[in-house]
XYZ file of C-alpha atoms in Angstrom:
454
model
C -22.617 3.162 -1.575
C -21.792 6.302 -3.546
C -18.415 7.940 -4.053
C -17.602 11.596 -4.621
C -14.547 13.518 -5.747
C -12.378 15.139 -3.097
C -12.817 18.313 -5.157
C -16.592 18.186 -5.707
C -18.965 16.477 -3.272
C -21.912 17.007 -5.592
C -20.634 14.696 -8.330
C -21.397 11.177 -7.095
C -20.760 7.826 -8.799
C -21.109 4.171 -7.861
C -18.233 1.818 -7.002
C -17.821 0.526 -10.562
C -17.458 4.019 -12.003
C -15.057 5.118 -9.259
C -12.913 2.014 -9.706
C -12.858 1.815 -13.493
C -12.119 5.516 -14.043
C -9.638 5.770 -11.176
C -9.382 9.556 -11.148
C -12.426 11.842 -10.993
C -12.979 14.115 -14.047
C -11.991 17.175 -11.994
C -8.677 15.584 -11.004
C -9.822 14.672 -7.511
C -9.748 11.280 -5.822
C -12.885 9.275 -5.166
C -13.869 8.720 -1.529
C -16.912 6.929 -0.066
C -19.714 9.233 1.029
C -19.598 7.452 4.365
C -17.294 4.976 6.059
C -19.492 2.103 7.224
C -19.094 0.498 10.628
C -18.754 -3.187 11.452
C -21.779 -4.750 13.109
C -21.386 -5.618 16.813
C -21.397 -9.320 15.897
C -18.508 -8.880 13.453
C -16.511 -6.761 15.904
C -16.838 -9.384 18.634
C -15.625 -12.122 16.265
C -12.971 -10.167 14.350
C -9.948 -11.532 16.224
C -10.845 -15.148 15.499
C -12.182 -14.775 11.940
C -10.130 -16.160 9.083
C -8.659 -13.601 6.718
C -11.104 -14.128 3.839
C -14.113 -13.737 6.118
C -12.616 -10.546 7.534
C -12.146 -9.355 3.946
C -15.764 -10.140 3.071
C -17.149 -8.245 6.077
C -14.813 -5.300 5.435
C -15.343 -4.866 1.699
C -19.000 -5.744 1.118
C -20.513 -2.441 2.370
C -18.404 -0.579 -0.192
C -19.675 -2.651 -3.149
C -23.223 -3.340 -1.977
C -25.684 -3.556 -4.850
C -22.932 -3.982 -7.455
C -21.118 -7.163 -6.461
C -23.147 -9.873 -4.741
C -21.839 -11.428 -1.533
C -21.325 -14.714 -3.352
C -19.369 -13.136 -6.216
C -17.395 -10.979 -3.789
C -16.488 -14.094 -1.819
C -15.198 -15.695 -5.033
C -13.099 -12.606 -5.835
C -11.644 -12.545 -2.324
C -10.852 -16.267 -2.265
C -9.059 -15.975 -5.604
C -7.160 -12.805 -4.624
C -6.126 -13.615 -1.058
C -4.331 -16.935 -1.283
C -2.032 -15.586 1.443
C -2.586 -13.686 4.692
C -0.838 -11.099 6.879
C 0.685 -13.051 9.790
C 0.936 -11.198 13.100
C 4.365 -12.046 14.506
C 5.776 -10.992 17.912
C 9.343 -9.668 17.705
C 10.930 -8.399 20.922
C 8.609 -5.860 22.564
C 6.170 -5.398 19.668
C 4.284 -7.126 16.934
C 5.087 -7.098 13.248
C 2.310 -7.484 10.692
C 4.070 -9.255 7.835
C 2.436 -7.961 4.670
C 4.912 -9.648 2.318
C 3.627 -13.219 2.044
C 2.024 -12.602 -1.375
C 3.505 -13.328 -4.829
C 5.622 -10.153 -5.114
C 6.559 -10.078 -1.395
C 5.069 -6.632 -0.754
C 1.911 -5.277 0.892
C 0.644 -4.019 -2.433
C -0.259 -7.570 -3.452
C -3.437 -7.267 -1.374
C -4.855 -4.293 -3.239
C -3.543 -5.180 -6.687
C -4.890 -8.732 -6.745
C -8.314 -7.701 -5.479
C -8.444 -4.869 -8.004
C -7.562 -7.106 -10.948
C -10.326 -9.572 -10.159
C -12.856 -6.844 -9.366
C -12.082 -5.090 -12.670
C -12.516 -8.344 -14.576
C -15.921 -8.854 -12.982
C -17.090 -5.252 -13.383
C -16.114 -5.228 -17.074
C -17.701 -8.570 -17.966
C -19.234 -8.326 -21.438
C -17.095 -5.355 -22.525
C -15.506 -5.593 -25.983
C -12.995 -2.715 -25.755
C -9.827 -3.472 -23.746
C -9.101 -1.352 -20.666
C -5.614 0.118 -20.292
C -4.369 0.494 -16.744
C -1.757 3.194 -16.117
C 0.267 2.948 -12.926
C 3.171 4.955 -11.528
C 5.500 3.205 -9.110
C 8.375 4.093 -6.815
C 9.183 0.398 -6.502
C 6.698 -2.141 -5.174
C 3.381 -0.987 -6.663
C 4.474 -1.719 -10.220
C 5.477 -5.306 -9.501
C 2.297 -6.008 -7.541
C 0.040 -4.531 -10.238
C 1.933 -6.323 -13.017
C 1.559 -9.652 -11.224
C -2.048 -9.016 -10.203
C -3.190 -8.185 -13.746
C -0.900 -10.598 -15.610
C -2.904 -12.520 -18.216
C -6.225 -10.993 -17.056
C -8.378 -10.964 -20.227
C -9.374 -7.609 -21.688
C -6.911 -5.553 -19.636
C -3.582 -4.011 -20.700
C -1.201 -2.532 -18.123
C 1.481 0.145 -18.574
C 3.785 0.682 -15.598
C 5.835 3.894 -15.287
C 8.851 3.820 -12.972
C 11.736 6.240 -12.330
C 14.740 5.015 -14.284
C 17.637 4.038 -12.018
C 15.624 4.550 -8.831
C 14.211 1.069 -8.301
C 16.139 -2.033 -7.268
C 17.191 -4.622 -9.864
C 14.673 -7.104 -8.456
C 11.882 -4.525 -8.482
C 12.676 -3.742 -12.117
C 12.436 -7.421 -13.038
C 9.058 -7.651 -11.307
C 7.864 -4.519 -13.135
C 9.333 -5.131 -16.590
C 9.911 -8.872 -16.793
C 6.493 -10.375 -17.457
C 5.555 -9.265 -20.981
C 2.252 -10.273 -22.626
C -0.374 -7.733 -21.442
C 2.138 -5.906 -19.209
C 4.419 -3.151 -20.613
C 6.898 -0.952 -18.773
C 8.204 2.595 -19.271
C 11.378 3.777 -17.548
C 10.912 7.512 -16.990
C 13.893 9.853 -16.825
C 12.771 11.511 -13.595
C 11.369 10.866 -10.124
C 8.321 8.971 -8.895
C 6.532 12.327 -8.625
C 7.174 12.815 -12.354
C 5.737 9.360 -13.093
C 2.673 10.100 -10.986
C 2.152 13.460 -12.715
C 2.395 11.796 -16.144
C -0.253 9.223 -15.212
C -2.624 11.915 -13.941
C -2.109 13.978 -17.105
C -2.802 11.006 -19.375
C -5.927 10.034 -17.432
C -7.309 13.553 -17.939
C -6.383 13.782 -21.658
C -9.714 14.023 -23.472
C -8.409 12.960 -26.896
C -6.677 9.894 -25.492
C -9.785 8.920 -23.559
C -11.859 9.079 -26.743
C -9.606 6.488 -28.352
C -9.110 4.054 -25.480
C -10.569 3.196 -22.085
C -8.158 4.275 -19.328
C -7.926 3.695 -15.606
C -5.337 3.741 -12.838
C -4.044 1.163 -10.378
C -2.163 3.433 -8.009
C -3.499 3.998 -4.521
C -5.352 6.934 -6.079
C -7.808 4.190 -7.137
C -10.335 3.495 -4.404
C -10.631 -0.183 -5.378
C -7.013 -0.740 -4.412
C -7.275 1.143 -1.162
C -10.400 -0.474 0.328
C -9.040 -4.070 0.421
C -5.978 -2.817 2.279
C -8.232 -1.963 5.224
C -8.680 -5.717 5.691
C -5.230 -6.406 7.103
C -5.505 -3.436 9.451
C -8.686 -4.819 10.973
C -7.289 -8.346 11.163
C -3.995 -7.165 12.662
C -5.523 -4.820 15.232
C -8.155 -7.336 16.381
C -5.618 -10.125 16.893
C -3.137 -7.849 18.662
C -5.879 -6.517 20.930
C -6.868 -10.074 21.851
C -3.255 -11.116 22.436
C -3.292 -13.596 19.554
C -0.408 -14.107 17.163
C 0.491 -16.397 14.267
C 3.289 -18.924 13.788
C 6.188 -17.914 11.582
C 5.409 -18.478 7.923
C 7.613 -19.708 5.086
C 8.563 -16.130 4.242
C 9.041 -14.920 7.851
C 12.610 -13.515 7.854
C 13.778 -14.860 11.220
C 16.960 -16.901 11.673
C 15.402 -19.213 14.285
C 11.722 -19.671 13.546
C 11.114 -21.619 16.729
C 12.328 -18.698 18.856
C 9.063 -16.814 19.324
C 9.053 -13.765 21.561
C 6.414 -13.422 24.241
C 3.220 -11.754 23.089
C 3.341 -8.002 23.804
C 0.717 -6.360 26.019
C -2.862 -6.967 24.914
C -6.444 -5.899 25.699
C -5.514 -2.374 24.721
C -6.317 -0.613 21.440
C -3.294 -0.926 19.193
C -0.841 1.677 17.939
C 0.077 0.859 14.351
C 3.286 2.230 12.875
C 3.011 2.597 9.094
C 6.047 3.194 6.844
C 4.584 5.934 4.642
C 5.253 7.348 1.184
C 2.194 8.061 -0.943
C -0.041 7.570 2.150
C -2.502 5.170 0.542
C -1.581 2.489 3.069
C -2.178 4.717 6.069
C -5.433 6.018 4.577
C -6.678 2.424 4.387
C -5.817 2.101 8.067
C -7.887 5.190 8.839
C -10.844 3.510 7.126
C -10.388 0.400 9.296
C -10.266 2.560 12.426
C -13.460 4.375 11.428
C -15.133 1.004 10.805
C -14.453 0.077 14.433
C -11.200 -1.903 14.451
C -9.490 -1.558 17.878
C -6.881 0.959 16.759
C -5.803 3.671 19.179
C -3.461 5.677 16.978
C -1.214 5.619 13.937
C 2.415 6.529 13.472
C 3.233 7.905 10.021
C 6.913 7.017 9.755
C 8.622 8.537 6.723
C 12.164 8.829 5.482
C 13.544 12.329 4.857
C 10.608 12.934 2.487
C 8.600 14.164 5.450
C 5.874 16.314 3.919
C 3.088 14.935 6.133
C 5.034 14.842 9.440
C 5.963 18.477 8.788
C 2.299 19.288 8.125
C 1.224 17.648 11.383
C 3.842 19.708 13.194
C 3.358 23.103 11.518
C -0.188 22.976 10.150
C 1.109 24.026 6.729
C 1.114 21.550 3.844
C 4.106 22.056 1.560
C 4.616 19.539 -1.237
C 8.206 19.255 -2.383
C 10.503 17.470 -4.799
C 11.245 13.962 -3.542
C 14.737 13.012 -2.400
C 16.286 9.604 -3.080
C 16.826 7.337 -0.045
C 17.522 3.662 0.670
C 13.790 3.229 1.427
C 13.003 4.144 -2.171
C 9.342 3.079 -2.271
C 8.671 5.925 0.181
C 10.469 8.621 -1.807
C 7.379 10.763 -2.342
C 7.368 14.514 -1.859
C 3.746 15.158 -2.870
C 1.701 12.223 -1.519
C -1.519 11.820 -3.504
C -3.559 10.332 -0.693
C -3.102 13.356 1.533
C -6.039 14.722 -0.458
C -8.184 11.820 0.780
C -6.978 12.234 4.352
C -7.932 15.909 4.242
C -11.377 15.062 2.853
C -12.140 12.874 5.859
C -10.245 14.582 8.698
C -9.416 18.093 9.864
C -5.893 19.027 10.933
C -6.833 18.703 14.607
C -8.386 15.283 14.033
C -5.279 14.127 12.192
C -3.043 15.390 14.976
C -5.100 13.421 17.489
C -4.903 10.097 15.677
C -1.612 10.332 13.737
C 1.893 10.936 15.057
C 4.414 11.871 12.373
C 8.100 11.020 12.560
C 10.989 11.080 10.064
C 13.911 8.647 9.973
C 17.260 9.140 8.230
C 19.116 6.584 6.115
C 21.770 6.315 8.833
C 19.096 5.521 11.431
C 17.522 3.019 9.043
C 20.794 1.135 8.582
C 21.491 1.142 12.318
C 18.044 -0.308 12.994
C 18.470 -3.139 10.479
C 21.725 -4.152 12.183
C 20.429 -3.788 15.748
C 17.257 -5.824 15.297
C 19.133 -8.571 13.489
C 21.722 -8.755 16.260
C 19.156 -8.661 19.064
C 16.356 -10.757 17.609
C 17.671 -12.579 14.546
C 14.968 -10.810 12.536
C 15.603 -9.196 9.154
C 13.984 -5.844 8.343
C 13.788 -4.282 4.914
C 14.636 -0.534 4.785
C 10.965 0.536 4.844
C 10.005 -1.644 7.793
C 13.157 -0.423 9.556
C 11.889 3.146 9.156
C 8.719 2.049 10.947
C 10.634 0.279 13.722
C 12.906 3.263 14.336
C 9.989 5.698 14.163
C 8.294 3.892 17.045
C 11.557 3.873 19.014
C 12.021 7.608 18.546
C 8.510 8.453 19.700
C 8.932 6.230 22.751
C 12.199 8.006 23.572
C 10.347 11.332 23.351
C 7.636 9.957 25.711
C 4.986 10.558 23.064
C 4.066 6.877 23.341
C 4.124 5.074 26.656
C 2.177 1.986 27.769
C 0.626 0.433 24.688
C 0.328 -2.520 22.345
C 2.360 -1.595 19.269
C 2.710 -3.124 15.840
C 4.990 -2.343 12.899
C 3.497 -2.888 9.456
C 6.311 -4.656 7.606
C 5.611 -3.699 4.034
C 8.145 -5.707 2.029
C 10.371 -8.746 2.398
C 14.001 -7.807 3.108
C 15.202 -10.004 0.237
C 13.673 -7.442 -2.140
C 16.321 -5.004 -0.916
C 19.296 -7.322 -0.656
C 21.702 -4.677 -1.996
C 20.899 -2.594 1.122
C 20.370 -5.323 3.712
C 23.065 -7.897 2.921
C 26.093 -5.596 3.368
C 24.736 -4.869 6.850
C 23.694 -8.316 8.134
C 24.673 -10.896 5.527
C 22.634 -13.031 3.145
C 18.855 -12.837 3.552
C 16.689 -15.967 3.033
C 14.862 -15.582 -0.300
C 11.228 -16.708 -0.561
C 10.228 -18.844 -3.530
C 8.232 -16.060 -5.197
C 11.302 -13.842 -5.467
C 13.579 -16.626 -6.704
C 11.272 -16.989 -9.690
C 11.259 -13.232 -10.429
C 15.059 -13.075 -10.361
C 15.186 -15.213 -13.522
C 13.242 -12.722 -15.653
C 14.601 -10.535 -18.463
C 13.847 -6.789 -18.346
C 11.945 -5.302 -21.287
C 11.282 -1.569 -20.888
C 11.209 1.543 -23.059
C 12.842 4.731 -21.756
C 10.957 8.015 -22.105
C 11.561 11.563 -20.824
C 9.390 12.968 -18.045
C 7.135 14.561 -20.625
C 3.402 14.005 -21.087
C 3.656 14.231 -24.873
C 6.141 11.361 -24.925
C 3.845 9.200 -22.791
C 0.769 9.913 -24.892
C 2.712 9.126 -28.096
C 3.729 5.733 -26.701
C 0.182 4.961 -25.584
C -1.241 6.094 -28.929
C 1.076 3.695 -30.789
C -0.581 0.757 -29.071
C -4.231 1.710 -29.570
């Protein structure tokens, strides 16, 4: 498999080069030259396959010739010590993507990436520095995924005062090979700083750099796994028992399974659009997905594009679903490389949800189902409701991708519905001490800090 830049199809690299450099030299994002399909045998078995086998069949075409099936299986088994349970709640499914160590969907990509990087760099003497910008959950997942991985240093940039206290402890509370920079600006500023540093020729001469945001293809590909697993099970009418981290007051009170034997509509809370792009890959591979809903908060750049046909990036606005506060989503560039506007309009419905609607949804679903939603998952739930009310979605099997555990956003959720059960992974993180350096949203300041540690 070869990968090319979204800005130059003629410059092709292999998986290792695409993953370890993160950003193409011309500033574009790497995409696979083709999206492979599942074999008929895999498709027929997808609903009943265990998660690691689904991961192996999903990822191996993208790394063929560079990571053997046996080594890839070892990476997957080490990375995915948790799954994505498919849970029926009222009239829809939820795909709970928060059963990993940082209780967010980004654990899937970050843990696979860390182990893949370690394998791909075996024998290297010079350490690799990973730069990552975060609006909340990415930083914690990357920090945990790469913690104590030999030969790799991680610097996480996050917008000062715009992440939750728990998120900050996950980002800046580990130490050792993980360092944190609190940037006086927005997530968009953090993302711009990372891109500038990755393209700085002098800095690259002195140290090996890469990225762990969803701009990195090695973080995006493993996320396609839970889309395929989720869609196949929902299509077959299967579901999982509540897990330890399932945020339901009565875990024996399962809802009936929603309608099945129909391709699934997946509602994706969306910010930087890496998650939804991974879903598009799963759909192209053959997973039984009918359509996507891109549910955003008031940072609705992509829904507006789908409506008007004009893409207008903008300054992000702060909301209670802070991990989605992105005004210039990086992965839109990947979406545009694979799909025309008309194709996107056919397979993606865009919808925006306000903070007031998000709060109302958290309260309503708790009162009606005893199920806790975090603010991002609530955006997804309400987005589906709004499209149903507009008759844009009718008879279907629907699933909300629940991207983070509600206990990660207790300062938003608890005033609305009371104390949220806290999973063990988060109890541990709450005990950490924050160690972060504050810098202005200025590339020179970032490069000076990085240069000090070379």
